[in-house]
Amino acid sequence: MRSRLAPTPSGLLHIGNAFSFIVTWALTRRLGGSLLLRIDDLDTDRKRPDFVADIFDNLDWLGLDWDEGPRNPADLDALWSQHRRLPLYRAALEQLTATPGALYACECSRGRLAHNGATARYPGICRDKGLPQGLPGTKLRYRAPLDAAAGDFIVWKKDGFPAYQLASVVDDEHFAVTHIVRGADLLPSTAMQKLLAAALGYAHFPRVRFLHHPLLIDTGGRKFSKSDGALSLTALRREGMRPSAIYRFVAGTIGVSGAVETAGQLLDAVDERCFDALDIARRGELPLPVNF
Ligand SMILES: [Zn+2]
């Protein structure tokens, strides 16, 4: 059994990240598995040293440990950055490119698609244009089955780097991840990554067990977001929040009774049914209100 924490250093960690990380950690430790810290740092425009430091600071503050992956920012750059795995992503791209019809070039700008809404299914504008692949300013999309809710999604960006869907599935296969805990907002990503794994003939990824948990919302009913710095863990810490408040919340949410104020106490109290009950496949997609 192996799982991973996969933060992105493009913003400050928020309470939703903490929830996901704690559940992942507890599930991995309960099942006697190995936990990987994978920092998704491909987006160099948005990666900032303070955001990288924020990840390590907050994992430490929460008392979570991991078995593989970087121990500090220098370790990330030297050994674990996704940029070190670019050959793997490029090999996957070549494999997809060699598959007739799997990918197509797309010249649509973000602005052109914006009127459909950021989360809308791509309307397939470039699907049958037959644009040559590799032209500057174009990206590559995976030609998804027409009945796939995800629509045709980007696998390679116009900046020359893999898109999240491709990098994530390549990494999960590479590290032989067996369990993935993620928020319900990533259900479409799961569908896209399963399509890619099938297209790439992966052995491990099709057997991954997913736990999609409901999203956390604040008292105003809003989803927590990286763009909302006031709700970051670091801001909450400055206001005096203690990890014990977060552990009490997590324990209450996953149906653990008794006093739980630390990672160790949570681990002692959970069993596998707690995780099953959290999965939206069982409990529905009802959001989890945060109430400290
Ligand atoms: Zn297009």
PDB file of C-alpha atoms and ligand atoms in Angstrom:
ATOM      1  CA  MET A   1       0.000   0.000   0.000  1.00  0.00           C
ATOM      2  CA  ARG A   2       1.370   3.381  -0.942  1.00  0.00           C
ATOM      3  CA  SER A   3      -0.240   6.799  -0.986  1.00  0.00           C
ATOM      4  CA  ARG A   4       0.926  10.335  -1.485  1.00  0.00           C
ATOM      5  CA  LEU A   5       0.489  13.898  -0.333  1.00  0.00           C
ATOM      6  CA  ALA A   6       0.575  16.064  -3.458  1.00  0.00           C
ATOM      7  CA  PRO A   7       0.529  19.780  -2.621  1.00  0.00           C
ATOM      8  CA  THR A   8       1.189  22.456  -5.226  1.00  0.00           C
ATOM      9  CA  PRO A   9       3.474  25.349  -4.248  1.00  0.00           C
ATOM     10  CA  SER A  10       1.350  27.970  -6.004  1.00  0.00           C
ATOM     11  CA  GLY A  11      -0.376  29.279  -2.898  1.00  0.00           C
ATOM     12  CA  LEU A  12      -0.601  28.843   0.846  1.00  0.00           C
ATOM     13  CA  LEU A  13      -2.019  25.584   2.179  1.00  0.00           C
ATOM     14  CA  HIS A  14      -5.543  25.934   3.517  1.00  0.00           C
ATOM     15  CA  ILE A  15      -7.728  23.981   5.862  1.00  0.00           C
ATOM     16  CA  GLY A  16      -9.046  21.800   3.011  1.00  0.00           C
ATOM     17  CA  ASN A  17      -5.479  20.705   2.235  1.00  0.00           C
ATOM     18  CA  ALA A  18      -4.908  19.921   5.912  1.00  0.00           C
ATOM     19  CA  PHE A  19      -8.043  17.780   6.012  1.00  0.00           C
ATOM     20  CA  SER A  20      -7.018  15.837   2.920  1.00  0.00           C
ATOM     21  CA  PHE A  21      -3.454  15.341   4.172  1.00  0.00           C
ATOM     22  CA  ILE A  22      -4.531  14.152   7.601  1.00  0.00           C
ATOM     23  CA  VAL A  23      -6.975  11.639   6.105  1.00  0.00           C
ATOM     24  CA  THR A  24      -4.315  10.405   3.661  1.00  0.00           C
ATOM     25  CA  TRP A  25      -1.739  10.085   6.425  1.00  0.00           C
ATOM     26  CA  ALA A  26      -4.111   8.240   8.759  1.00  0.00           C
ATOM     27  CA  LEU A  27      -5.285   5.843   6.041  1.00  0.00           C
ATOM     28  CA  THR A  28      -1.707   5.069   5.004  1.00  0.00           C
ATOM     29  CA  ARG A  29      -0.513   4.501   8.550  1.00  0.00           C
ATOM     30  CA  ARG A  30      -3.609   2.446   9.448  1.00  0.00           C
ATOM     31  CA  LEU A  31      -2.987   0.159   6.452  1.00  0.00           C
ATOM     32  CA  GLY A  32       0.735  -0.071   7.198  1.00  0.00           C
ATOM     33  CA  GLY A  33       1.612   1.567   3.902  1.00  0.00           C
ATOM     34  CA  SER A  34       4.276   3.937   2.700  1.00  0.00           C
ATOM     35  CA  LEU A  35       3.612   7.652   2.250  1.00  0.00           C
ATOM     36  CA  LEU A  36       5.225   9.801  -0.434  1.00  0.00           C
ATOM     37  CA  LEU A  37       5.432  13.581  -0.358  1.00  0.00           C
ATOM     38  CA  ARG A  38       5.128  14.717  -3.953  1.00  0.00           C
ATOM     39  CA  ILE A  39       5.293  18.457  -4.480  1.00  0.00           C
ATOM     40  CA  ASP A  40       3.715  19.347  -7.813  1.00  0.00           C
ATOM     41  CA  ASP A  41       6.103  22.095  -8.850  1.00  0.00           C
ATOM     42  CA  LEU A  42       5.977  22.056 -12.646  1.00  0.00           C
ATOM     43  CA  ASP A  43       4.383  25.491 -12.867  1.00  0.00           C
ATOM     44  CA  THR A  44       7.457  27.664 -12.436  1.00  0.00           C
ATOM     45  CA  ASP A  45       5.493  30.877 -12.996  1.00  0.00           C
ATOM     46  CA  ARG A  46       3.401  30.242  -9.905  1.00  0.00           C
ATOM     47  CA  LYS A  47       5.949  28.369  -7.781  1.00  0.00           C
ATOM     48  CA  ARG A  48       7.344  30.575  -5.019  1.00  0.00           C
ATOM     49  CA  PRO A  49       9.938  29.751  -2.358  1.00  0.00           C
ATOM     50  CA  ASP A  50       7.607  30.917   0.410  1.00  0.00           C
ATOM     51  CA  PHE A  51       4.882  28.578  -0.830  1.00  0.00           C
ATOM     52  CA  VAL A  52       7.361  25.675  -0.832  1.00  0.00           C
ATOM     53  CA  ALA A  53       8.429  26.561   2.709  1.00  0.00           C
ATOM     54  CA  ASP A  54       4.760  26.847   3.714  1.00  0.00           C
ATOM     55  CA  ILE A  55       4.217  23.175   2.777  1.00  0.00           C
ATOM     56  CA  PHE A  56       7.039  21.899   4.999  1.00  0.00           C
ATOM     57  CA  ASP A  57       6.155  24.278   7.838  1.00  0.00           C
ATOM     58  CA  ASN A  58       2.539  23.201   7.935  1.00  0.00           C
ATOM     59  CA  LEU A  59       3.158  19.465   7.587  1.00  0.00           C
ATOM     60  CA  ASP A  60       5.512  19.814  10.535  1.00  0.00           C
ATOM     61  CA  TRP A  61       2.971  21.885  12.461  1.00  0.00           C
ATOM     62  CA  LEU A  62       0.299  19.246  11.845  1.00  0.00           C
ATOM     63  CA  GLY A  63       2.692  16.530  13.025  1.00  0.00           C
ATOM     64  CA  LEU A  64       2.499  14.506   9.802  1.00  0.00           C
ATOM     65  CA  ASP A  65       5.448  12.439   8.630  1.00  0.00           C
ATOM     66  CA  TRP A  66       6.200  10.748   5.326  1.00  0.00           C
ATOM     67  CA  ASP A  67       8.486   7.970   4.164  1.00  0.00           C
ATOM     68  CA  GLU A  68       9.636   9.143   0.750  1.00  0.00           C
ATOM     69  CA  GLY A  69      10.056  12.527  -0.850  1.00  0.00           C
ATOM     70  CA  PRO A  70      11.842  15.767  -0.017  1.00  0.00           C
ATOM     71  CA  ARG A  71      12.698  16.662   3.578  1.00  0.00           C
ATOM     72  CA  ASN A  72      13.123  20.392   2.874  1.00  0.00           C
ATOM     73  CA  PRO A  73      13.096  22.878  -0.025  1.00  0.00           C
ATOM     74  CA  ALA A  74      16.723  22.194  -0.998  1.00  0.00           C
ATOM     75  CA  ASP A  75      16.010  18.478  -1.085  1.00  0.00           C
ATOM     76  CA  LEU A  76      13.034  19.166  -3.356  1.00  0.00           C
ATOM     77  CA  ASP A  77      15.122  21.049  -5.887  1.00  0.00           C
ATOM     78  CA  ALA A  78      18.031  18.615  -5.749  1.00  0.00           C
ATOM     79  CA  LEU A  79      16.185  15.315  -5.902  1.00  0.00           C
ATOM     80  CA  TRP A  80      12.406  15.395  -5.991  1.00  0.00           C
ATOM     81  CA  SER A  81      11.251  18.230  -8.224  1.00  0.00           C
ATOM     82  CA  GLN A  82       8.899  17.214 -10.999  1.00  0.00           C
ATOM     83  CA  HIS A  83      11.360  18.892 -13.358  1.00  0.00           C
ATOM     84  CA  ARG A  84      13.679  15.951 -12.682  1.00  0.00           C
ATOM     85  CA  ARG A  85      11.000  13.638 -14.069  1.00  0.00           C
ATOM     86  CA  LEU A  86      10.466  15.549 -17.317  1.00  0.00           C
ATOM     87  CA  PRO A  87      11.965  12.628 -19.300  1.00  0.00           C
ATOM     88  CA  LEU A  88       9.174  10.409 -17.940  1.00  0.00           C
ATOM     89  CA  TYR A  89       6.496  12.897 -18.940  1.00  0.00           C
ATOM     90  CA  ARG A  90       8.052  13.343 -22.377  1.00  0.00           C
ATOM     91  CA  ALA A  91       8.164   9.578 -22.886  1.00  0.00           C
ATOM     92  CA  ALA A  92       4.451   9.383 -22.058  1.00  0.00           C
ATOM     93  CA  LEU A  93       3.774  12.220 -24.487  1.00  0.00           C
ATOM     94  CA  GLU A  94       5.719  10.420 -27.219  1.00  0.00           C
ATOM     95  CA  GLN A  95       3.733   7.273 -26.575  1.00  0.00           C
ATOM     96  CA  LEU A  96       0.454   9.182 -26.883  1.00  0.00           C
ATOM     97  CA  THR A  97       1.683  11.072 -29.932  1.00  0.00           C
ATOM     98  CA  ALA A  98       2.533   7.766 -31.605  1.00  0.00           C
ATOM     99  CA  THR A  99      -1.020   6.552 -31.033  1.00  0.00           C
ATOM    100  CA  PRO A 100      -3.067   7.658 -34.056  1.00  0.00           C
ATOM    101  CA  GLY A 101      -5.779  10.121 -33.113  1.00  0.00           C
ATOM    102  CA  ALA A 102      -5.033  10.107 -29.376  1.00  0.00           C
ATOM    103  CA  LEU A 103      -3.999  13.765 -29.237  1.00  0.00           C
ATOM    104  CA  TYR A 104      -4.677  16.885 -31.241  1.00  0.00           C
ATOM    105  CA  ALA A 105      -3.229  20.365 -31.241  1.00  0.00           C
ATOM    106  CA  CYS A 106      -5.408  23.182 -29.920  1.00  0.00           C
ATOM    107  CA  GLU A 107      -4.882  26.871 -30.489  1.00  0.00           C
ATOM    108  CA  CYS A 108      -7.739  28.143 -28.342  1.00  0.00           C
ATOM    109  CA  SER A 109      -6.714  30.814 -25.913  1.00  0.00           C
ATOM    110  CA  ARG A 110      -7.900  30.768 -22.332  1.00  0.00           C
ATOM    111  CA  GLY A 111      -9.776  33.983 -23.048  1.00  0.00           C
ATOM    112  CA  ARG A 112     -11.613  32.481 -25.972  1.00  0.00           C
ATOM    113  CA  LEU A 113     -12.872  29.634 -23.809  1.00  0.00           C
ATOM    114  CA  ALA A 114     -13.544  31.794 -20.760  1.00  0.00           C
ATOM    115  CA  HIS A 115     -17.078  32.682 -21.743  1.00  0.00           C
ATOM    116  CA  ASN A 116     -17.971  29.018 -21.295  1.00  0.00           C
ATOM    117  CA  GLY A 117     -16.751  29.134 -17.718  1.00  0.00           C
ATOM    118  CA  ALA A 118     -13.464  27.779 -16.455  1.00  0.00           C
ATOM    119  CA  THR A 119     -14.873  24.386 -15.545  1.00  0.00           C
ATOM    120  CA  ALA A 120     -16.962  23.896 -18.671  1.00  0.00           C
ATOM    121  CA  ARG A 121     -16.297  20.981 -20.971  1.00  0.00           C
ATOM    122  CA  TYR A 122     -14.061  21.977 -23.888  1.00  0.00           C
ATOM    123  CA  PRO A 123     -16.417  22.372 -26.850  1.00  0.00           C
ATOM    124  CA  GLY A 124     -14.045  20.632 -29.277  1.00  0.00           C
ATOM    125  CA  ILE A 125     -13.294  23.677 -31.430  1.00  0.00           C
ATOM    126  CA  CYS A 126      -9.943  22.285 -32.660  1.00  0.00           C
ATOM    127  CA  ARG A 127     -10.862  18.591 -32.594  1.00  0.00           C
ATOM    128  CA  ASP A 128     -11.099  18.220 -36.364  1.00  0.00           C
ATOM    129  CA  LYS A 129      -8.895  21.087 -37.510  1.00  0.00           C
ATOM    130  CA  GLY A 130      -5.908  18.832 -38.059  1.00  0.00           C
ATOM    131  CA  LEU A 131      -3.458  21.442 -36.766  1.00  0.00           C
ATOM    132  CA  PRO A 132       0.160  20.289 -36.859  1.00  0.00           C
ATOM    133  CA  GLN A 133       1.459  19.257 -33.435  1.00  0.00           C
ATOM    134  CA  GLY A 134       4.290  21.183 -31.876  1.00  0.00           C
ATOM    135  CA  LEU A 135       3.580  24.657 -33.276  1.00  0.00           C
ATOM    136  CA  PRO A 136       4.490  27.452 -30.866  1.00  0.00           C
ATOM    137  CA  GLY A 137       1.497  28.725 -28.926  1.00  0.00           C
ATOM    138  CA  THR A 138      -0.482  25.508 -29.226  1.00  0.00           C
ATOM    139  CA  LYS A 139      -1.248  22.890 -26.625  1.00  0.00           C
ATOM    140  CA  LEU A 140      -2.120  19.231 -26.974  1.00  0.00           C
ATOM    141  CA  ARG A 141      -5.440  17.762 -25.971  1.00  0.00           C
ATOM    142  CA  TYR A 142      -6.416  14.162 -25.388  1.00  0.00           C
ATOM    143  CA  ARG A 143      -9.265  13.111 -27.632  1.00  0.00           C
ATOM    144  CA  ALA A 144     -11.666  11.730 -25.049  1.00  0.00           C
ATOM    145  CA  PRO A 145     -14.611   9.492 -25.926  1.00  0.00           C
ATOM    146  CA  LEU A 146     -17.596  11.683 -26.738  1.00  0.00           C
ATOM    147  CA  ASP A 147     -19.529  10.277 -23.817  1.00  0.00           C
ATOM    148  CA  ALA A 148     -16.732  11.143 -21.356  1.00  0.00           C
ATOM    149  CA  ALA A 149     -17.988  13.893 -19.087  1.00  0.00           C
ATOM    150  CA  ALA A 150     -14.516  15.356 -18.924  1.00  0.00           C
ATOM    151  CA  GLY A 151     -14.383  16.346 -22.575  1.00  0.00           C
ATOM    152  CA  ASP A 152     -11.082  16.701 -24.442  1.00  0.00           C
ATOM    153  CA  PHE A 153      -8.552  17.790 -21.845  1.00  0.00           C
ATOM    154  CA  ILE A 154      -5.075  19.282 -22.046  1.00  0.00           C
ATOM    155  CA  VAL A 155      -2.122  16.932 -21.603  1.00  0.00           C
ATOM    156  CA  TRP A 156       0.669  19.239 -22.754  1.00  0.00           C
ATOM    157  CA  LYS A 157       0.660  22.988 -22.270  1.00  0.00           C
ATOM    158  CA  LYS A 158       1.792  25.606 -24.719  1.00  0.00           C
ATOM    159  CA  ASP A 159       4.668  26.512 -22.379  1.00  0.00           C
ATOM    160  CA  GLY A 160       6.243  23.151 -23.203  1.00  0.00           C
ATOM    161  CA  PHE A 161       5.417  21.432 -19.918  1.00  0.00           C
ATOM    162  CA  PRO A 162       2.994  18.615 -19.157  1.00  0.00           C
ATOM    163  CA  ALA A 163      -0.428  19.517 -17.852  1.00  0.00           C
ATOM    164  CA  TYR A 164      -1.467  18.369 -14.374  1.00  0.00           C
ATOM    165  CA  GLN A 165      -3.442  15.352 -15.629  1.00  0.00           C
ATOM    166  CA  LEU A 166      -0.485  13.833 -17.460  1.00  0.00           C
ATOM    167  CA  ALA A 167       2.167  14.628 -14.838  1.00  0.00           C
ATOM    168  CA  SER A 168      -0.020  13.299 -12.035  1.00  0.00           C
ATOM    169  CA  VAL A 169      -0.846   9.971 -13.669  1.00  0.00           C
ATOM    170  CA  VAL A 170       2.757   9.449 -14.816  1.00  0.00           C
ATOM    171  CA  ASP A 171       3.963  10.107 -11.267  1.00  0.00           C
ATOM    172  CA  ASP A 172       1.378   7.856  -9.668  1.00  0.00           C
ATOM    173  CA  GLU A 173       2.327   5.018 -12.011  1.00  0.00           C
ATOM    174  CA  HIS A 174       6.043   5.691 -11.535  1.00  0.00           C
ATOM    175  CA  PHE A 175       5.776   5.577  -7.749  1.00  0.00           C
ATOM    176  CA  ALA A 176       3.326   2.642  -7.846  1.00  0.00           C
ATOM    177  CA  VAL A 177       0.745   4.504  -5.775  1.00  0.00           C
ATOM    178  CA  THR A 178      -2.115   2.254  -4.680  1.00  0.00           C
ATOM    179  CA  HIS A 179      -4.444   4.642  -2.790  1.00  0.00           C
ATOM    180  CA  ILE A 180      -5.350   8.224  -3.652  1.00  0.00           C
ATOM    181  CA  VAL A 181      -7.292  10.490  -1.310  1.00  0.00           C
ATOM    182  CA  ARG A 182      -8.597  13.663  -2.925  1.00  0.00           C
ATOM    183  CA  GLY A 183     -11.464  16.099  -2.754  1.00  0.00           C
ATOM    184  CA  ALA A 184     -14.649  15.652  -4.738  1.00  0.00           C
ATOM    185  CA  ASP A 185     -13.570  18.574  -6.936  1.00  0.00           C
ATOM    186  CA  LEU A 186     -11.010  16.229  -8.486  1.00  0.00           C
ATOM    187  CA  LEU A 187     -13.549  13.632  -9.659  1.00  0.00           C
ATOM    188  CA  PRO A 188     -13.207  14.891 -13.269  1.00  0.00           C
ATOM    189  CA  SER A 189      -9.417  14.619 -12.940  1.00  0.00           C
ATOM    190  CA  THR A 190      -9.753  11.032 -11.797  1.00  0.00           C
ATOM    191  CA  ALA A 191     -11.810  10.257 -14.906  1.00  0.00           C
ATOM    192  CA  MET A 192      -9.243  11.955 -17.167  1.00  0.00           C
ATOM    193  CA  GLN A 193      -6.319  10.182 -15.509  1.00  0.00           C
ATOM    194  CA  LYS A 194      -8.023   6.813 -15.898  1.00  0.00           C
ATOM    195  CA  LEU A 195      -8.376   7.500 -19.633  1.00  0.00           C
ATOM    196  CA  LEU A 196      -4.681   8.387 -19.866  1.00  0.00           C
ATOM    197  CA  ALA A 197      -3.632   5.339 -17.844  1.00  0.00           C
ATOM    198  CA  ALA A 198      -5.580   3.100 -20.211  1.00  0.00           C
ATOM    199  CA  ALA A 199      -4.106   4.824 -23.263  1.00  0.00           C
ATOM    200  CA  LEU A 200      -0.612   4.397 -21.828  1.00  0.00           C
ATOM    201  CA  GLY A 201      -1.185   0.747 -20.950  1.00  0.00           C
ATOM    202  CA  TYR A 202      -0.373   1.281 -17.283  1.00  0.00           C
ATOM    203  CA  ALA A 203      -0.245  -1.689 -14.932  1.00  0.00           C
ATOM    204  CA  HIS A 204      -0.634  -0.018 -11.510  1.00  0.00           C
ATOM    205  CA  PHE A 205      -2.908   2.973 -11.978  1.00  0.00           C
ATOM    206  CA  PRO A 206      -6.009   1.046 -13.121  1.00  0.00           C
ATOM    207  CA  ARG A 207      -5.927  -0.731  -9.749  1.00  0.00           C
ATOM    208  CA  VAL A 208      -5.674   2.435  -7.644  1.00  0.00           C
ATOM    209  CA  ARG A 209      -8.314   2.783  -4.923  1.00  0.00           C
ATOM    210  CA  PHE A 210      -9.720   6.299  -4.752  1.00  0.00           C
ATOM    211  CA  LEU A 211     -11.269   8.016  -1.806  1.00  0.00           C
ATOM    212  CA  HIS A 212     -13.001  11.219  -2.903  1.00  0.00           C
ATOM    213  CA  HIS A 213     -13.988  13.161   0.175  1.00  0.00           C
ATOM    214  CA  PRO A 214     -16.547  15.980   0.319  1.00  0.00           C
ATOM    215  CA  LEU A 215     -15.208  19.499   0.054  1.00  0.00           C
ATOM    216  CA  LEU A 216     -14.879  21.657   3.107  1.00  0.00           C
ATOM    217  CA  ILE A 217     -16.852  24.858   3.154  1.00  0.00           C
ATOM    218  CA  ASP A 218     -16.576  27.829   5.466  1.00  0.00           C
ATOM    219  CA  THR A 219     -19.391  29.161   7.610  1.00  0.00           C
ATOM    220  CA  GLY A 220     -20.520  31.318   4.685  1.00  0.00           C
ATOM    221  CA  GLY A 221     -20.895  28.215   2.530  1.00  0.00           C
ATOM    222  CA  ARG A 222     -17.824  28.947   0.419  1.00  0.00           C
ATOM    223  CA  LYS A 223     -15.272  26.391  -0.677  1.00  0.00           C
ATOM    224  CA  PHE A 224     -11.777  27.001   0.669  1.00  0.00           C
ATOM    225  CA  SER A 225      -9.433  28.279  -1.972  1.00  0.00           C
ATOM    226  CA  LYS A 226      -5.743  28.950  -2.343  1.00  0.00           C
ATOM    227  CA  SER A 227      -6.527  32.435  -3.524  1.00  0.00           C
ATOM    228  CA  ASP A 228      -8.113  33.272  -0.199  1.00  0.00           C
ATOM    229  CA  GLY A 229      -5.068  33.916   1.978  1.00  0.00           C
ATOM    230  CA  ALA A 230      -7.136  34.726   5.058  1.00  0.00           C
ATOM    231  CA  LEU A 231      -8.178  31.093   5.284  1.00  0.00           C
ATOM    232  CA  SER A 232      -4.656  29.718   4.915  1.00  0.00           C
ATOM    233  CA  LEU A 233      -3.240  27.517   7.652  1.00  0.00           C
ATOM    234  CA  THR A 234      -0.527  30.078   8.221  1.00  0.00           C
ATOM    235  CA  ALA A 235      -3.083  32.843   8.787  1.00  0.00           C
ATOM    236  CA  LEU A 236      -5.127  30.631  11.097  1.00  0.00           C
ATOM    237  CA  ARG A 237      -1.964  29.798  13.052  1.00  0.00           C
ATOM    238  CA  ARG A 238      -1.207  33.480  13.454  1.00  0.00           C
ATOM    239  CA  GLU A 239      -4.691  33.918  14.863  1.00  0.00           C
ATOM    240  CA  GLY A 240      -3.866  31.323  17.487  1.00  0.00           C
ATOM    241  CA  MET A 241      -5.339  28.155  16.042  1.00  0.00           C
ATOM    242  CA  ARG A 242      -3.747  24.954  17.336  1.00  0.00           C
ATOM    243  CA  PRO A 243      -3.433  21.638  15.463  1.00  0.00           C
ATOM    244  CA  SER A 244      -5.669  20.124  18.157  1.00  0.00           C
ATOM    245  CA  ALA A 245      -8.628  22.105  16.764  1.00  0.00           C
ATOM    246  CA  ILE A 246      -8.023  20.630  13.333  1.00  0.00           C
ATOM    247  CA  TYR A 247      -7.690  17.086  14.685  1.00  0.00           C
ATOM    248  CA  ARG A 248     -10.902  17.470  16.698  1.00  0.00           C
ATOM    249  CA  PHE A 249     -12.639  18.622  13.517  1.00  0.00           C
ATOM    250  CA  VAL A 250     -11.256  15.766  11.401  1.00  0.00           C
ATOM    251  CA  ALA A 251     -12.140  13.198  14.049  1.00  0.00           C
ATOM    252  CA  GLY A 252     -15.682  14.504  14.346  1.00  0.00           C
ATOM    253  CA  THR A 253     -16.103  14.558  10.584  1.00  0.00           C
ATOM    254  CA  ILE A 254     -14.996  10.980  10.015  1.00  0.00           C
ATOM    255  CA  GLY A 255     -17.056   9.676  12.897  1.00  0.00           C
ATOM    256  CA  VAL A 256     -14.390   9.069  15.520  1.00  0.00           C
ATOM    257  CA  SER A 257     -15.574   9.569  19.072  1.00  0.00           C
ATOM    258  CA  GLY A 258     -13.511  10.434  22.102  1.00  0.00           C
ATOM    259  CA  ALA A 259     -10.773  12.983  22.588  1.00  0.00           C
ATOM    260  CA  VAL A 260      -8.570  13.295  19.509  1.00  0.00           C
ATOM    261  CA  GLU A 261      -6.131  16.197  19.453  1.00  0.00           C
ATOM    262  CA  THR A 262      -3.060  14.797  17.701  1.00  0.00           C
ATOM    263  CA  ALA A 263      -2.150  12.704  14.674  1.00  0.00           C
ATOM    264  CA  GLY A 264      -1.204   9.810  16.953  1.00  0.00           C
ATOM    265  CA  GLN A 265      -4.517   9.912  18.807  1.00  0.00           C
ATOM    266  CA  LEU A 266      -6.397  10.007  15.515  1.00  0.00           C
ATOM    267  CA  LEU A 267      -4.479   6.980  14.287  1.00  0.00           C
ATOM    268  CA  ASP A 268      -5.314   5.074  17.455  1.00  0.00           C
ATOM    269  CA  ALA A 269      -9.005   5.872  17.019  1.00  0.00           C
ATOM    270  CA  VAL A 270      -9.654   5.254  13.317  1.00  0.00           C
ATOM    271  CA  ASP A 271     -10.518   2.060  11.541  1.00  0.00           C
ATOM    272  CA  GLU A 272     -11.093   1.396   7.863  1.00  0.00           C
ATOM    273  CA  ARG A 273     -14.822   2.006   8.144  1.00  0.00           C
ATOM    274  CA  CYS A 274     -14.137   5.672   8.936  1.00  0.00           C
ATOM    275  CA  PHE A 275     -12.511   6.074   5.542  1.00  0.00           C
ATOM    276  CA  ASP A 276     -15.209   4.171   3.686  1.00  0.00           C
ATOM    277  CA  ALA A 277     -17.850   6.367   5.318  1.00  0.00           C
ATOM    278  CA  LEU A 278     -16.043   9.525   4.214  1.00  0.00           C
ATOM    279  CA  ASP A 279     -15.962   8.503   0.543  1.00  0.00           C
ATOM    280  CA  ILE A 280     -18.575  10.409  -1.431  1.00  0.00           C
ATOM    281  CA  ALA A 281     -19.368   7.174  -3.238  1.00  0.00           C
ATOM    282  CA  ARG A 282     -20.934   6.130   0.082  1.00  0.00           C
ATOM    283  CA  ARG A 283     -22.016   9.350   1.709  1.00  0.00           C
ATOM    284  CA  GLY A 284     -22.901  11.537  -1.249  1.00  0.00           C
ATOM    285  CA  GLU A 285     -21.247  14.779  -2.154  1.00  0.00           C
ATOM    286  CA  LEU A 286     -22.602  16.882   0.715  1.00  0.00           C
ATOM    287  CA  PRO A 287     -19.978  19.432   1.696  1.00  0.00           C
ATOM    288  CA  LEU A 288     -18.409  19.438   5.138  1.00  0.00           C
ATOM    289  CA  PRO A 289     -18.900  22.707   7.009  1.00  0.00           C
ATOM    290  CA  VAL A 290     -15.877  23.794   9.030  1.00  0.00           C
ATOM    291  CA  ASN A 291     -16.839  25.014  12.430  1.00  0.00           C
ATOM    292  CA  PHE A 292     -14.000  25.620  14.840  1.00  0.00           C
TER     293      PHE A 292
HETATM  294 ZN    ZN B   1      -8.772  24.722 -29.573  1.00  0.00          ZN
END
